[in-house]
XYZ file of C-alpha atoms in Angstrom:
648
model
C 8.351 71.964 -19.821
C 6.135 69.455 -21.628
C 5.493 65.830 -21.645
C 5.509 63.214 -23.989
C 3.199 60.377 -22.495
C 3.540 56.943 -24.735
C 1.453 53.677 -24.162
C 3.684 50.765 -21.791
C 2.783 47.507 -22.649
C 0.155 45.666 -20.204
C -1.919 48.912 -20.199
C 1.200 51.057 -18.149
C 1.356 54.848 -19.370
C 5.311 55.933 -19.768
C 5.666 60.059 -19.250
C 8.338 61.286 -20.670
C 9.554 65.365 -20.468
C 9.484 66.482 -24.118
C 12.731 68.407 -23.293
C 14.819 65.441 -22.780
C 13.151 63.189 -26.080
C 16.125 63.786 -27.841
C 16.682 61.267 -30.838
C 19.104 59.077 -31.993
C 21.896 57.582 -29.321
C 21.097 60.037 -26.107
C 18.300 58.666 -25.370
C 15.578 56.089 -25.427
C 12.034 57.570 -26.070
C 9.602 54.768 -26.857
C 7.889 53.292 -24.276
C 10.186 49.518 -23.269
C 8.409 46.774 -25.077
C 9.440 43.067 -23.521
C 12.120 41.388 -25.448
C 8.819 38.919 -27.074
C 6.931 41.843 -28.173
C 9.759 44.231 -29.725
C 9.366 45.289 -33.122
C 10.371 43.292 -35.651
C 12.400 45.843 -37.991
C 12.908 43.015 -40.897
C 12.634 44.295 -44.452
C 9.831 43.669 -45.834
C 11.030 41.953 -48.898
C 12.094 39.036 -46.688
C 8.749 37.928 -45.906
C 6.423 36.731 -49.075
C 2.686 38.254 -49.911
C 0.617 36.371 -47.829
C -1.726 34.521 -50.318
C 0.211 35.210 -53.360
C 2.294 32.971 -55.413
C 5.624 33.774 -56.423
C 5.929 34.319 -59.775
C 8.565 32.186 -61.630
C 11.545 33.543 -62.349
C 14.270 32.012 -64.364
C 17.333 34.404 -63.278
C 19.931 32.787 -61.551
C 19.549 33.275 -57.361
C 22.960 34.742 -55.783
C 23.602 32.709 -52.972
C 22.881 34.111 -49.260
C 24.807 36.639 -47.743
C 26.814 35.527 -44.695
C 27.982 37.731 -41.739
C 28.623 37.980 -38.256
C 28.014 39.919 -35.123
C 29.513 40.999 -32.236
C 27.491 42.543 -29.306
C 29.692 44.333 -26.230
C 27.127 44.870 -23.633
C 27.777 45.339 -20.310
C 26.480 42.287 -17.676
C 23.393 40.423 -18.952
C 22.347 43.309 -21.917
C 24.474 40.919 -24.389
C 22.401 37.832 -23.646
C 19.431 40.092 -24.344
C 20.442 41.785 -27.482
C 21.731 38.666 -28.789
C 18.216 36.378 -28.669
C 16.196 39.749 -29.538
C 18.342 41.521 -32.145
C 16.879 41.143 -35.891
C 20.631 41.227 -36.713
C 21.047 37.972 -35.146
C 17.844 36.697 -36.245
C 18.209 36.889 -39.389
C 21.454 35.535 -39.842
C 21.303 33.428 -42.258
C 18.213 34.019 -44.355
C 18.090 32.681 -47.998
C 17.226 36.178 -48.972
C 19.943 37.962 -47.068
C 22.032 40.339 -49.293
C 23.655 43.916 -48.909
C 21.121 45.915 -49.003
C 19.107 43.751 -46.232
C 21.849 44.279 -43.903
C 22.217 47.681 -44.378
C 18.525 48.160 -43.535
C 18.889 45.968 -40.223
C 21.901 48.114 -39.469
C 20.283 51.340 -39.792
C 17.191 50.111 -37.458
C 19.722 48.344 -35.087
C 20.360 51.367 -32.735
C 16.555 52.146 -32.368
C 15.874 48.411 -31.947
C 18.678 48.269 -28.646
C 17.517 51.613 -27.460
C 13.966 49.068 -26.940
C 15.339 46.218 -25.888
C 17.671 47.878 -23.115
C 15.212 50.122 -21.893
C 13.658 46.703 -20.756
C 16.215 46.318 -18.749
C 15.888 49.374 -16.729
C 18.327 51.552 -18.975
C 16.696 54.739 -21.011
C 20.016 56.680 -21.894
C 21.979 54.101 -23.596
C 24.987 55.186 -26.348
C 24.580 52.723 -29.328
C 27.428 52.320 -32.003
C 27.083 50.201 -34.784
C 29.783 49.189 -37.508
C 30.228 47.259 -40.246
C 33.902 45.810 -40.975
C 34.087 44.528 -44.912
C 37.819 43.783 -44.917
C 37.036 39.976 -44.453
C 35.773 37.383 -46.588
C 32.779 38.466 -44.913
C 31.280 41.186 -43.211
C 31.269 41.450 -39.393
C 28.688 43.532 -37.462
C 29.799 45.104 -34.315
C 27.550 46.562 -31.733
C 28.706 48.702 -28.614
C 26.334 49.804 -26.060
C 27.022 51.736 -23.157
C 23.713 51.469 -21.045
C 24.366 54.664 -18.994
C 22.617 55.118 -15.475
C 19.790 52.562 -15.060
C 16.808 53.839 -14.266
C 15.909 53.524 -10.401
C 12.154 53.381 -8.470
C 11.628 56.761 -6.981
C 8.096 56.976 -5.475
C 5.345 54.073 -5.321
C 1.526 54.919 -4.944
C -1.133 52.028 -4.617
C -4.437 53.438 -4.645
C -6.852 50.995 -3.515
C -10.468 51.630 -3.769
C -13.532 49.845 -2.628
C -12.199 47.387 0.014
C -14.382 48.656 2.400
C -16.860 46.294 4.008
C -20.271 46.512 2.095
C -22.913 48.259 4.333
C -25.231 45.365 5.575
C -21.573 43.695 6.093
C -19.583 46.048 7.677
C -19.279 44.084 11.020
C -17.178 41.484 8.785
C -13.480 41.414 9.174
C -11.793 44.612 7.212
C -9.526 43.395 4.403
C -5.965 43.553 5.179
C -4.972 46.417 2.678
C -1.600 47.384 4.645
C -0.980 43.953 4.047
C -1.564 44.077 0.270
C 0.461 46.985 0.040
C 3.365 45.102 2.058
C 3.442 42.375 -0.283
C 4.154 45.153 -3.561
C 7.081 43.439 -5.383
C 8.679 46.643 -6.691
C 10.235 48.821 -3.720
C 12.055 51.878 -4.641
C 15.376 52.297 -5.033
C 15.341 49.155 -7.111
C 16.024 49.257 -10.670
C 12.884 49.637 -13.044
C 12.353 46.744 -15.010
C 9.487 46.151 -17.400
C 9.340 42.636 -16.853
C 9.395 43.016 -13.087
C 6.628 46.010 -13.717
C 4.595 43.710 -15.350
C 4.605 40.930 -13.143
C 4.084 42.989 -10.080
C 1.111 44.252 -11.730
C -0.049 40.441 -12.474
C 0.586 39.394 -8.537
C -1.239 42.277 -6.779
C -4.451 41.561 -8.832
C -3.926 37.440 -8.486
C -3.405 37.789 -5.071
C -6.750 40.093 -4.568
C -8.893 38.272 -6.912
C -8.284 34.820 -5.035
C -10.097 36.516 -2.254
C -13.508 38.026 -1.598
C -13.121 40.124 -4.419
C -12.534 37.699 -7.375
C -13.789 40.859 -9.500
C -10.963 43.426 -8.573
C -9.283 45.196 -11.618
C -6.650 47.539 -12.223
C -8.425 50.945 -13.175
C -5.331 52.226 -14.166
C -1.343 51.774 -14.028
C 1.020 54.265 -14.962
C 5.065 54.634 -14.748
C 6.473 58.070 -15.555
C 10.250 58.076 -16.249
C 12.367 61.297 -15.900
C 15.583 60.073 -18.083
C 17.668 63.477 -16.494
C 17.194 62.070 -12.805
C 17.241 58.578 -14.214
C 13.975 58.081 -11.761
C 10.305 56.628 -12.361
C 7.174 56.709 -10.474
C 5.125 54.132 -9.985
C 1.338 54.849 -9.972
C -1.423 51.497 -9.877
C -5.507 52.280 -8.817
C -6.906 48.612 -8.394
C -10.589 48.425 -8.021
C -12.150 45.712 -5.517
C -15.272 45.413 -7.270
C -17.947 43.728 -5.025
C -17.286 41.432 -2.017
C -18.696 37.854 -2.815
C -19.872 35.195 -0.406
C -20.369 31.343 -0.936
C -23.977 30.333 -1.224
C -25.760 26.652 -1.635
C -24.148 23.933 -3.151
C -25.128 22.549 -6.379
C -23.855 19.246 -7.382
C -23.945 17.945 -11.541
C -22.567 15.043 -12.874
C -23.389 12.097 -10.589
C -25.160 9.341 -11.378
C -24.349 5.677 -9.289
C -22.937 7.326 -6.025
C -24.474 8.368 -3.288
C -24.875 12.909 -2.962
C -22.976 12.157 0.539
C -20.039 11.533 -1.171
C -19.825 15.215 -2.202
C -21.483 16.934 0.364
C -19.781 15.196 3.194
C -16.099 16.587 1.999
C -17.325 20.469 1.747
C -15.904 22.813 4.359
C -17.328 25.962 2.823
C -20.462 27.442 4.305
C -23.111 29.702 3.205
C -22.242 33.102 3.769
C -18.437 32.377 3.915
C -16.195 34.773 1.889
C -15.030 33.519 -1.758
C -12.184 31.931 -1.655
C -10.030 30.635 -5.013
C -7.940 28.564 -2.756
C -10.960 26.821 -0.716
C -11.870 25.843 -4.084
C -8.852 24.044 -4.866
C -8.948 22.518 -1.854
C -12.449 20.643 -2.184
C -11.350 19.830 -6.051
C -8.403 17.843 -4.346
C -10.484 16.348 -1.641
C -12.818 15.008 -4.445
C -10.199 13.724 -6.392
C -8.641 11.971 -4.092
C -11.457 9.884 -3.287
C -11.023 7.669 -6.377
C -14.789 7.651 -6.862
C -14.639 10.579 -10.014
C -12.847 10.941 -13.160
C -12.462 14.440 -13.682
C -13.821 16.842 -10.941
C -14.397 20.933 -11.557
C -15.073 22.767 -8.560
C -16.364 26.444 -9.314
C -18.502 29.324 -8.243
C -21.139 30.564 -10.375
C -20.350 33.627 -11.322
C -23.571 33.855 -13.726
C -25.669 35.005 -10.792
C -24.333 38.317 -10.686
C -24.314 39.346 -14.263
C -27.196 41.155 -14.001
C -25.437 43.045 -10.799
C -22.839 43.681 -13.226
C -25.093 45.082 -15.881
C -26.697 47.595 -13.852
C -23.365 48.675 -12.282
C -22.220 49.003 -16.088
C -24.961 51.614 -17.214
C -24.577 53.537 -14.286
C -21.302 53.973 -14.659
C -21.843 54.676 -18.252
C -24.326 57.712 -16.382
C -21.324 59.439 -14.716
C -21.253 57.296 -11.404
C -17.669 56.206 -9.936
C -17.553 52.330 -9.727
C -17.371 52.489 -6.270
C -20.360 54.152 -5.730
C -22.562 52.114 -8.388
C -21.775 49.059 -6.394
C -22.398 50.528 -2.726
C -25.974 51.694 -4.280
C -27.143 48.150 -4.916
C -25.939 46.435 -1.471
C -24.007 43.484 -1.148
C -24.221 41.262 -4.409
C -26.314 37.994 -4.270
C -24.512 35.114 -3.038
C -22.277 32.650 -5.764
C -23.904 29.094 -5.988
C -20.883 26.378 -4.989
C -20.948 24.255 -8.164
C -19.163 20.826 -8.053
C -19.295 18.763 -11.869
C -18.270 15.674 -12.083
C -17.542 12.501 -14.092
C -17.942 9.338 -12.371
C -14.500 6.863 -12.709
C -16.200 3.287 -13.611
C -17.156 1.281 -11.179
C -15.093 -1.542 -11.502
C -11.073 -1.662 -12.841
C -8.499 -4.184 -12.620
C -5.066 -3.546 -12.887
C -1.838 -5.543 -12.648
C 2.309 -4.379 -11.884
C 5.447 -5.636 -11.898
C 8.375 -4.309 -10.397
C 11.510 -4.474 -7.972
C 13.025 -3.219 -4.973
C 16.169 -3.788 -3.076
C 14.356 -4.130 0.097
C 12.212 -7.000 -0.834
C 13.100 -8.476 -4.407
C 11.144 -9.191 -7.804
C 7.646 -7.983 -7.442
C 4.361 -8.790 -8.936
C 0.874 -7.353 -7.797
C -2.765 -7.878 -8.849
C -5.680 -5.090 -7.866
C -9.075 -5.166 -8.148
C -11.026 -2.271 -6.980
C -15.043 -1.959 -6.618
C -16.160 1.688 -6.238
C -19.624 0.677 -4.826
C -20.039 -2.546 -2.846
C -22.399 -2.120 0.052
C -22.313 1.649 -0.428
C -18.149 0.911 0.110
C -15.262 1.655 -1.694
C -13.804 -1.573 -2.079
C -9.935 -2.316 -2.846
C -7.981 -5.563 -2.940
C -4.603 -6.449 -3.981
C -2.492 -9.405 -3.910
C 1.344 -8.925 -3.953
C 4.051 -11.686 -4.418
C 7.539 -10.136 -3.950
C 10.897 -12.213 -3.285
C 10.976 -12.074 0.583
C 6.918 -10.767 1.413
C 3.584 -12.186 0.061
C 0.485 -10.446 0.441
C -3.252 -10.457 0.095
C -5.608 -7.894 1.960
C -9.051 -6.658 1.005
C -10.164 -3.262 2.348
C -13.540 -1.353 2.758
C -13.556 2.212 2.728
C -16.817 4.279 3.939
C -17.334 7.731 2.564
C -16.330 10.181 4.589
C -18.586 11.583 7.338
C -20.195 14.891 7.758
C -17.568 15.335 10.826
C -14.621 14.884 8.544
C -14.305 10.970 9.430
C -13.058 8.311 7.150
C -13.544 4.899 8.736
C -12.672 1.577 6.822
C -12.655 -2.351 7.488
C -10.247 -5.000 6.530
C -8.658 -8.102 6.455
C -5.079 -8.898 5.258
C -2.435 -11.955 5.158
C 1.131 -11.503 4.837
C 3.654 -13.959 5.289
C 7.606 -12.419 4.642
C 10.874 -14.560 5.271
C 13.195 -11.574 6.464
C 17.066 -12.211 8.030
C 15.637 -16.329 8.579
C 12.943 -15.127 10.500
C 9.877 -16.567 8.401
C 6.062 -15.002 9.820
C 2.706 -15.045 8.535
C -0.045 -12.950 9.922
C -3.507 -12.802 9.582
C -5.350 -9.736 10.429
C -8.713 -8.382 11.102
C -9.069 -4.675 11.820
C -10.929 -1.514 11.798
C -9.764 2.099 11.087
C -10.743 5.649 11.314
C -8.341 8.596 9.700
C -9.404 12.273 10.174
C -7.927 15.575 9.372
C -6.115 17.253 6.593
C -2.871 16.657 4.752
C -0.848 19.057 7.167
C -2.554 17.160 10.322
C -3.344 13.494 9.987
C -5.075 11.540 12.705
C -6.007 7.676 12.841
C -7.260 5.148 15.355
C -6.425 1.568 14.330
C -8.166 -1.505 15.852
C -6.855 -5.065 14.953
C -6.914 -8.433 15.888
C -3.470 -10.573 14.691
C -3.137 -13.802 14.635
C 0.707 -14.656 14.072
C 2.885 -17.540 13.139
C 6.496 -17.429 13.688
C 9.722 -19.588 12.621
C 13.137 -18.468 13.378
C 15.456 -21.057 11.514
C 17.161 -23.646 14.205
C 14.060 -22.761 16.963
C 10.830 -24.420 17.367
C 7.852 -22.520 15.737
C 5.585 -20.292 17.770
C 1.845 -18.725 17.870
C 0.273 -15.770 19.305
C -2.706 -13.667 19.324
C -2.844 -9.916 19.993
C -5.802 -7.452 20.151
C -3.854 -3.773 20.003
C -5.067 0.024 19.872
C -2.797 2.481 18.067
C -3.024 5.938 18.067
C -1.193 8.082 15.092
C -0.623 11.342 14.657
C 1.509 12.908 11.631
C 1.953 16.880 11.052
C 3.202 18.028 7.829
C 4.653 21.156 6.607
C 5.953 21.068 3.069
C 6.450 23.500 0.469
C 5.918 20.285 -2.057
C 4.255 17.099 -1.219
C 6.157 14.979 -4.271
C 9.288 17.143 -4.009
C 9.767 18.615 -0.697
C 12.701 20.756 -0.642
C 11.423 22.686 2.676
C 10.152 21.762 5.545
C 8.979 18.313 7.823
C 7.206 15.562 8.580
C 6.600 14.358 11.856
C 4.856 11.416 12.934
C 4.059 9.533 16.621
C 2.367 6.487 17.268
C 1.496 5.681 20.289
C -0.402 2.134 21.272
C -0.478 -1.924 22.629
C -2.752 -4.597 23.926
C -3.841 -3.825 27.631
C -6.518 -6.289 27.816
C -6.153 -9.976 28.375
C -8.904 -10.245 26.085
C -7.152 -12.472 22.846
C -3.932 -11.690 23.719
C -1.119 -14.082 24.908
C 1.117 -11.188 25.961
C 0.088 -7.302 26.975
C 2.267 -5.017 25.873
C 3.264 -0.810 25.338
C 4.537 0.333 22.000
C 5.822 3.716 21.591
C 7.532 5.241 18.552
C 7.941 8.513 16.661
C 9.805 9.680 13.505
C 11.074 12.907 11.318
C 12.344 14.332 8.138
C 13.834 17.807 7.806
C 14.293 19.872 4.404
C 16.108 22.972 3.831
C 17.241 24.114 0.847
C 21.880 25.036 1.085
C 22.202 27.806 -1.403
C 20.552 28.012 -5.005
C 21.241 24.401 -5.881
C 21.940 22.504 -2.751
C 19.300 20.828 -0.365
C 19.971 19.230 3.180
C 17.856 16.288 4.626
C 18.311 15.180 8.036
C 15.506 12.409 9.307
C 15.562 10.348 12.551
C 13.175 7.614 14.323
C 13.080 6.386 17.678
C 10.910 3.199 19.319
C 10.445 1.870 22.623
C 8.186 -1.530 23.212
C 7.153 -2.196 27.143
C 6.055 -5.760 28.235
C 7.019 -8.314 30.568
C 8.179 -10.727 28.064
C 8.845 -10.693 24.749
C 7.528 -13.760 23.593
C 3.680 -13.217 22.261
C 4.513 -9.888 20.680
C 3.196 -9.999 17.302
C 6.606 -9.488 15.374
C 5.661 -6.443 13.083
C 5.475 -4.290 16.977
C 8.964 -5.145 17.478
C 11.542 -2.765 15.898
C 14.353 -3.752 13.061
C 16.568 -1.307 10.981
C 18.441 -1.417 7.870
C 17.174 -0.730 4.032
C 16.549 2.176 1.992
C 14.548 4.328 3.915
C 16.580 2.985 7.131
C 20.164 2.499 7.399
C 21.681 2.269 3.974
C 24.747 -0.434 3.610
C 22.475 -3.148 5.541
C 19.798 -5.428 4.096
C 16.460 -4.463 4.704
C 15.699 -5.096 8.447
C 19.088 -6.906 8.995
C 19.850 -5.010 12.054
C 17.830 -6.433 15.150
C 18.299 -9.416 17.706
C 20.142 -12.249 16.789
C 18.539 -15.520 17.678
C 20.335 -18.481 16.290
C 20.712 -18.234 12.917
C 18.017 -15.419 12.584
C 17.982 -11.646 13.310
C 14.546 -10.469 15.018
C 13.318 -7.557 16.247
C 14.118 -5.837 19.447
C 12.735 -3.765 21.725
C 14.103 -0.034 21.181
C 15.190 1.457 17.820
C 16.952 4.182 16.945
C 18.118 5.561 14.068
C 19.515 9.199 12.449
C 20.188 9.835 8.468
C 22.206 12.900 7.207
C 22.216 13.858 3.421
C 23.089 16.374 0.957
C 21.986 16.646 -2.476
C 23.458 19.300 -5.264
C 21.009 19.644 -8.467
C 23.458 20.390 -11.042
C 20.639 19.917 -13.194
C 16.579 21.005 -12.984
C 15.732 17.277 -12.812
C 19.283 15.437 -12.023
C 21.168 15.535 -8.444
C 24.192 13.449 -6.883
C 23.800 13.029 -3.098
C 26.280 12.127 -0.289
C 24.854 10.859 2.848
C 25.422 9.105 6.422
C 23.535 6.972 8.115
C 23.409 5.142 11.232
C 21.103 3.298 13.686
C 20.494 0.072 15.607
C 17.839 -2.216 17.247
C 18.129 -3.674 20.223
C 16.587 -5.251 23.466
C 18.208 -2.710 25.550
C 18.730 0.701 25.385
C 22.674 0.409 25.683
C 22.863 -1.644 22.945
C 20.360 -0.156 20.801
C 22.448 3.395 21.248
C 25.597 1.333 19.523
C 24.931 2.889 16.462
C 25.674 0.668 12.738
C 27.221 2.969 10.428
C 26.424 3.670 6.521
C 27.752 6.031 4.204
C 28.241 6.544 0.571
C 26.881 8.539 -2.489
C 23.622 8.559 -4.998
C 22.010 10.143 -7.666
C 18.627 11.035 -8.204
C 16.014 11.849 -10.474
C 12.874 13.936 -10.625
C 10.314 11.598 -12.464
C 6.732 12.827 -12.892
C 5.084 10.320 -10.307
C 8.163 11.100 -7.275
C 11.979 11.358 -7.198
C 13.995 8.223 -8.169
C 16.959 7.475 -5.726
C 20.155 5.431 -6.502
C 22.550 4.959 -3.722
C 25.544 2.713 -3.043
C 26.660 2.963 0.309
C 29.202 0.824 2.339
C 28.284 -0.764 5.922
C 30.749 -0.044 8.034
C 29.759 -2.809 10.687
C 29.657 -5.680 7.454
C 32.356 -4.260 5.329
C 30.376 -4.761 2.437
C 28.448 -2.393 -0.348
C 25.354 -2.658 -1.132
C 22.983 -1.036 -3.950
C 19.907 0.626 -2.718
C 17.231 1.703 -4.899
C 13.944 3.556 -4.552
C 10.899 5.676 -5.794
C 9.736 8.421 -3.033
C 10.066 8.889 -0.063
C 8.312 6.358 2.650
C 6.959 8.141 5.888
């Protein structure tokens, strides 16, 4: 029995047996285009000459004919047909008439047999008719798909992943692995789309490796339409295994080579990596100190590798062995290019929360003072006013980003007016999934609590902070958490009217409740140990209530009372359930409960302050916009909350 062997798009090879290419509605012989790249089977006379003009003609135009069409198609084939079908793209053309639609009728069986065959279907039974009886004609299409098409037998052939000779103590590639993560098992049906894009995600996921020069040598799917199965052949090439070598830096100009240097993780000799790559781009970026950044290897140094493996090949050697007979290629130059931000910018904001009122804020920010990256800002909001000025070293060869700063804040919260002063010095270190700082700070605090005399403290504290992350999106998480501990105080009598232990920690949990649902759960818990209270700079004590608190409460409302005021306590805790449909890609509603307390004892803090109600939110391009209005239980009252993010 012969074979009839047609091209598949993407480079695929479809077998057919000759015996069973029978034509018109048994069965589907051309190889399955996608639905973007099936012929187009529209007369010709409905497209003009390009590059001619149409001659004038004088003789009166009949106006367009008008029909309809039906398409009965089992499951999602009518969708398909419908977009694809030249019957229903052309509906409506100036220059339809009768003998145009006849023409798209006739092709209209061949043109299905395509588009289904897409879809995993090869022996489809098309019918077409035309009903005239009407004021105008209407187009019916049947189509009864037959068997799909199912995956019978998948072979990966994978060549060249062997370590390269003067390597081959270096860790073996993980082809089982590669094989494992195949996207088309069998049994499932056989879909071109699916084909292709299985195709595209074994070689992406290879060439973001060690081998960024892997290619598919060859991919084929033979289809047997009698047993309604296809097997699946793909030979992927590694091509050579490519290290990292020096680092070359273009671009800079004012700042210091440290800058750049100090962020890079990748060594010498390590393996090439796409996604190390993107990581140092994003480290650079986020310094502030560049406009654009492009982080790259230089593939240039192996071209003439590449040439030499070429002609050999062209001389009757295999790939693999042209590349084993020159060694391990040279090693890929780290290139970072860059375009320095200007050194200077001033910007200004207004805005408005629900927390703390009307706000208006002023920045000025100096990316080279001292060798510093210097940032100020001064903030005026309804209930807080701030001014701080920050210096920010570049980072350290051992990963350490240290900064100095003063600040003043003064905030009139629940009749509780402070204002602070503070001096203090910081080091961060660590990545975005595990965040470290040490925080050193001298405060210097007024305090007025409406109907009580005024007080003043000092207080020299050292706080530890540690947060872990584990998100599958850091400006829309829908999965995962965030955890965060603090642990700290003043233990020296050294400028410090009262010594004191703060401890504290905090969480958010995502997981995503069917296609469109997501849950959130978050919690936080604090506990503050001294002998008295009094002398405890106020922003170590612990108050609840707000948007990213307890929702149906003020910002901070829920504390001590003292007098007419409401201060913080000693222990905190608080717990927030919430669940949020997307009805819509960038629109959700949300439900949610909340609850929490402060206190200066644990009993008390553990009588919970209730808040429930509903929201809606928003997926903006700089973070999710929240709208809630919930009702406090413990007040009786609603309240509108309103936010941008999420605070952790």
């Amino acid at each position: 029995m012969g074979q009839l062997t047609l091209a598949a798009a993407g480079g695929a090879i479809l077998t057919l047996p000759m015996a069973h290419a029978r034509a018109q509605e048994a069965v589907a012989v051309p190889a399955p285009a996608t639905p973007e790249t099936a012929p187009a089977t529209a007369p010709e006379a409905m497209a003009d000459t390009p590059g001619e003009e149409p001659a004038a003609d004088t003789t009166p135009v009949a106006p367009a004919l008008q029909y309809d069409v039906r398409v009965n198609a089992p499951g999602d084939l009518d969708e398909l047909l419908e977009k694809n079908l030249d019957l229903e793209r052309f509906r409506g053309n100036p220059r339809m008439d009768r003998e145009q639609l006849q023409r798209l009728v006739r092709d209209a069986p061949e043109q299905v047999k395509n588009l289904v065959a897409t879809a995993g279907f090869y022996t489809p039974v098309v019918t077409v008719n035309v009903d005239t009886a009407g004021s105008r004609p209407v187009v019916t299409v049947d189509v009864d798909p037959g068997q799909p098409v199912t995956i019978d037998k998948v072979e990966l052939e994978l060549r060249g992943f062997d370590p390269t000779p003067p390597l081959a103590a270096s860790e073996p590639y993980d082809t089982e692995g590669l094989k494992r993560s195949w996207g088309l098992k069998t049994g499932a049906i056989f879909r071109q789309s699916e084909w292709e894009s299985a195709k595209r995600a074994l070689l992406r996921e290879v060439v973001q490796t060690r081998y960024p020069r892997a290619q598919l040598v060859d991919t084929q799917a033979v289809v047997d339409p009698e047993t309604h199965k296809v097997s699946l052949l793909v030979i992927l090439s590694s091509g050579p295994e490519l290290r990292f070598g020096e680092l070359r830096i273009e671009g800079l100009k004012r700042y210091d080579p440290a800058i750049i240097r100090n962020l890079n993780k990748i060594s010498p000799g390590e393996y090439y990596s796409e996604s190390a790559l993107q990581l140092y781009q994003a480290r650079l970026q986020d310094t502030g100190y560049f406009a654009s950044v492009e982080v790259s290897a230089d593939m240039s140094s192996i071209l003439g590798e590449q040439i030499e493996a070429g002609q050999a090949v062209q001389e009757g050697e295999s790939v693999e062995t042209a590349q084993a007979s020159r060694g391990p290629a040279p090693q890929l130059p780290l290139v970072v290019r860059v375009t320095e931000n200007k050194q200077q910018n001033v910007s200004a904001g207004i805005g408005f929360s629900t927390n703390t009122g009307n706000r208006a804020q002023l920045n000025y920010d100096n990316l080279n003072v001292w060798g510093t990256r210097f940032k100020s800002a001064i903030t005026m909001e309804t209930k807080k006013q701030a001014a701080h000025t920050n210096f920010y070293f570049p980072t350290t060869e051992r990963g350490y980003n240290d900064s100095i700063g003063a600040s003043f804040e003064r905030s009139d919260i629940s009749n509780e007016i402070t204002a602070v002063s503070t001096i203090a010095a910081k080091r961060n270190w660590g990545g975005t999934n595990l965040e470290r700082s040490l925080t050193f700070e001298f405060l210097s605090e007024d305090k007025t609590v409406v109907g009580l005399e005024q007080t003043r403290s000092k207080s020299l504290p050292l706080t530890y902070a540690i947060t872990k992350r584990s998100l599958d999106s850091l400006l829309f998480p829908t999965k995962g958490y965030v955890i965060n501990a603090q642990v700290g105080g003043a233990l020296l009598p050294v400028l410090t009217d009262e010594r004191f232990v703060r401890v504290s920690g905090k969480g958010v949990y995502y997981k995503p409740l069917g296609e469109k649902g997501e849950l959130i759960v978050r919690g936080e818990m604090g506990a503050l140990g001294s002998k008295e209270k009094k002398g405890v700079p106020a922003v170590y004590l612990f108050r609840a209530g707000g948007d990213q608190s307890v929702r149906g409460y003020a910002y901070q409302e829920l504390g001590v009372k003292e007098g007419d005021a409401t201060v913080g306590g000693r222990y905190l805790a608080t717990a927030s359930a919430e669940y949020q449909y997307w009805f819509k890609p960038k629109w959700a509603i949300a439900a949610f409960y909340d609850a929490g307390n402060s206190a200066d004892s644990v009993k008390d803090a553990l009588e919970l302050k209730s808040g429930y109600g509903l929201g809606g939110r928003y997926k903006s391009p700089v973070g999710p916009i929240n709208v809630d209005v919930a009702y406090g239980h413990a007040v009786h009252a609603y309240r509108l909350h309103f936010s941008l993010g999420f605070t952790f």
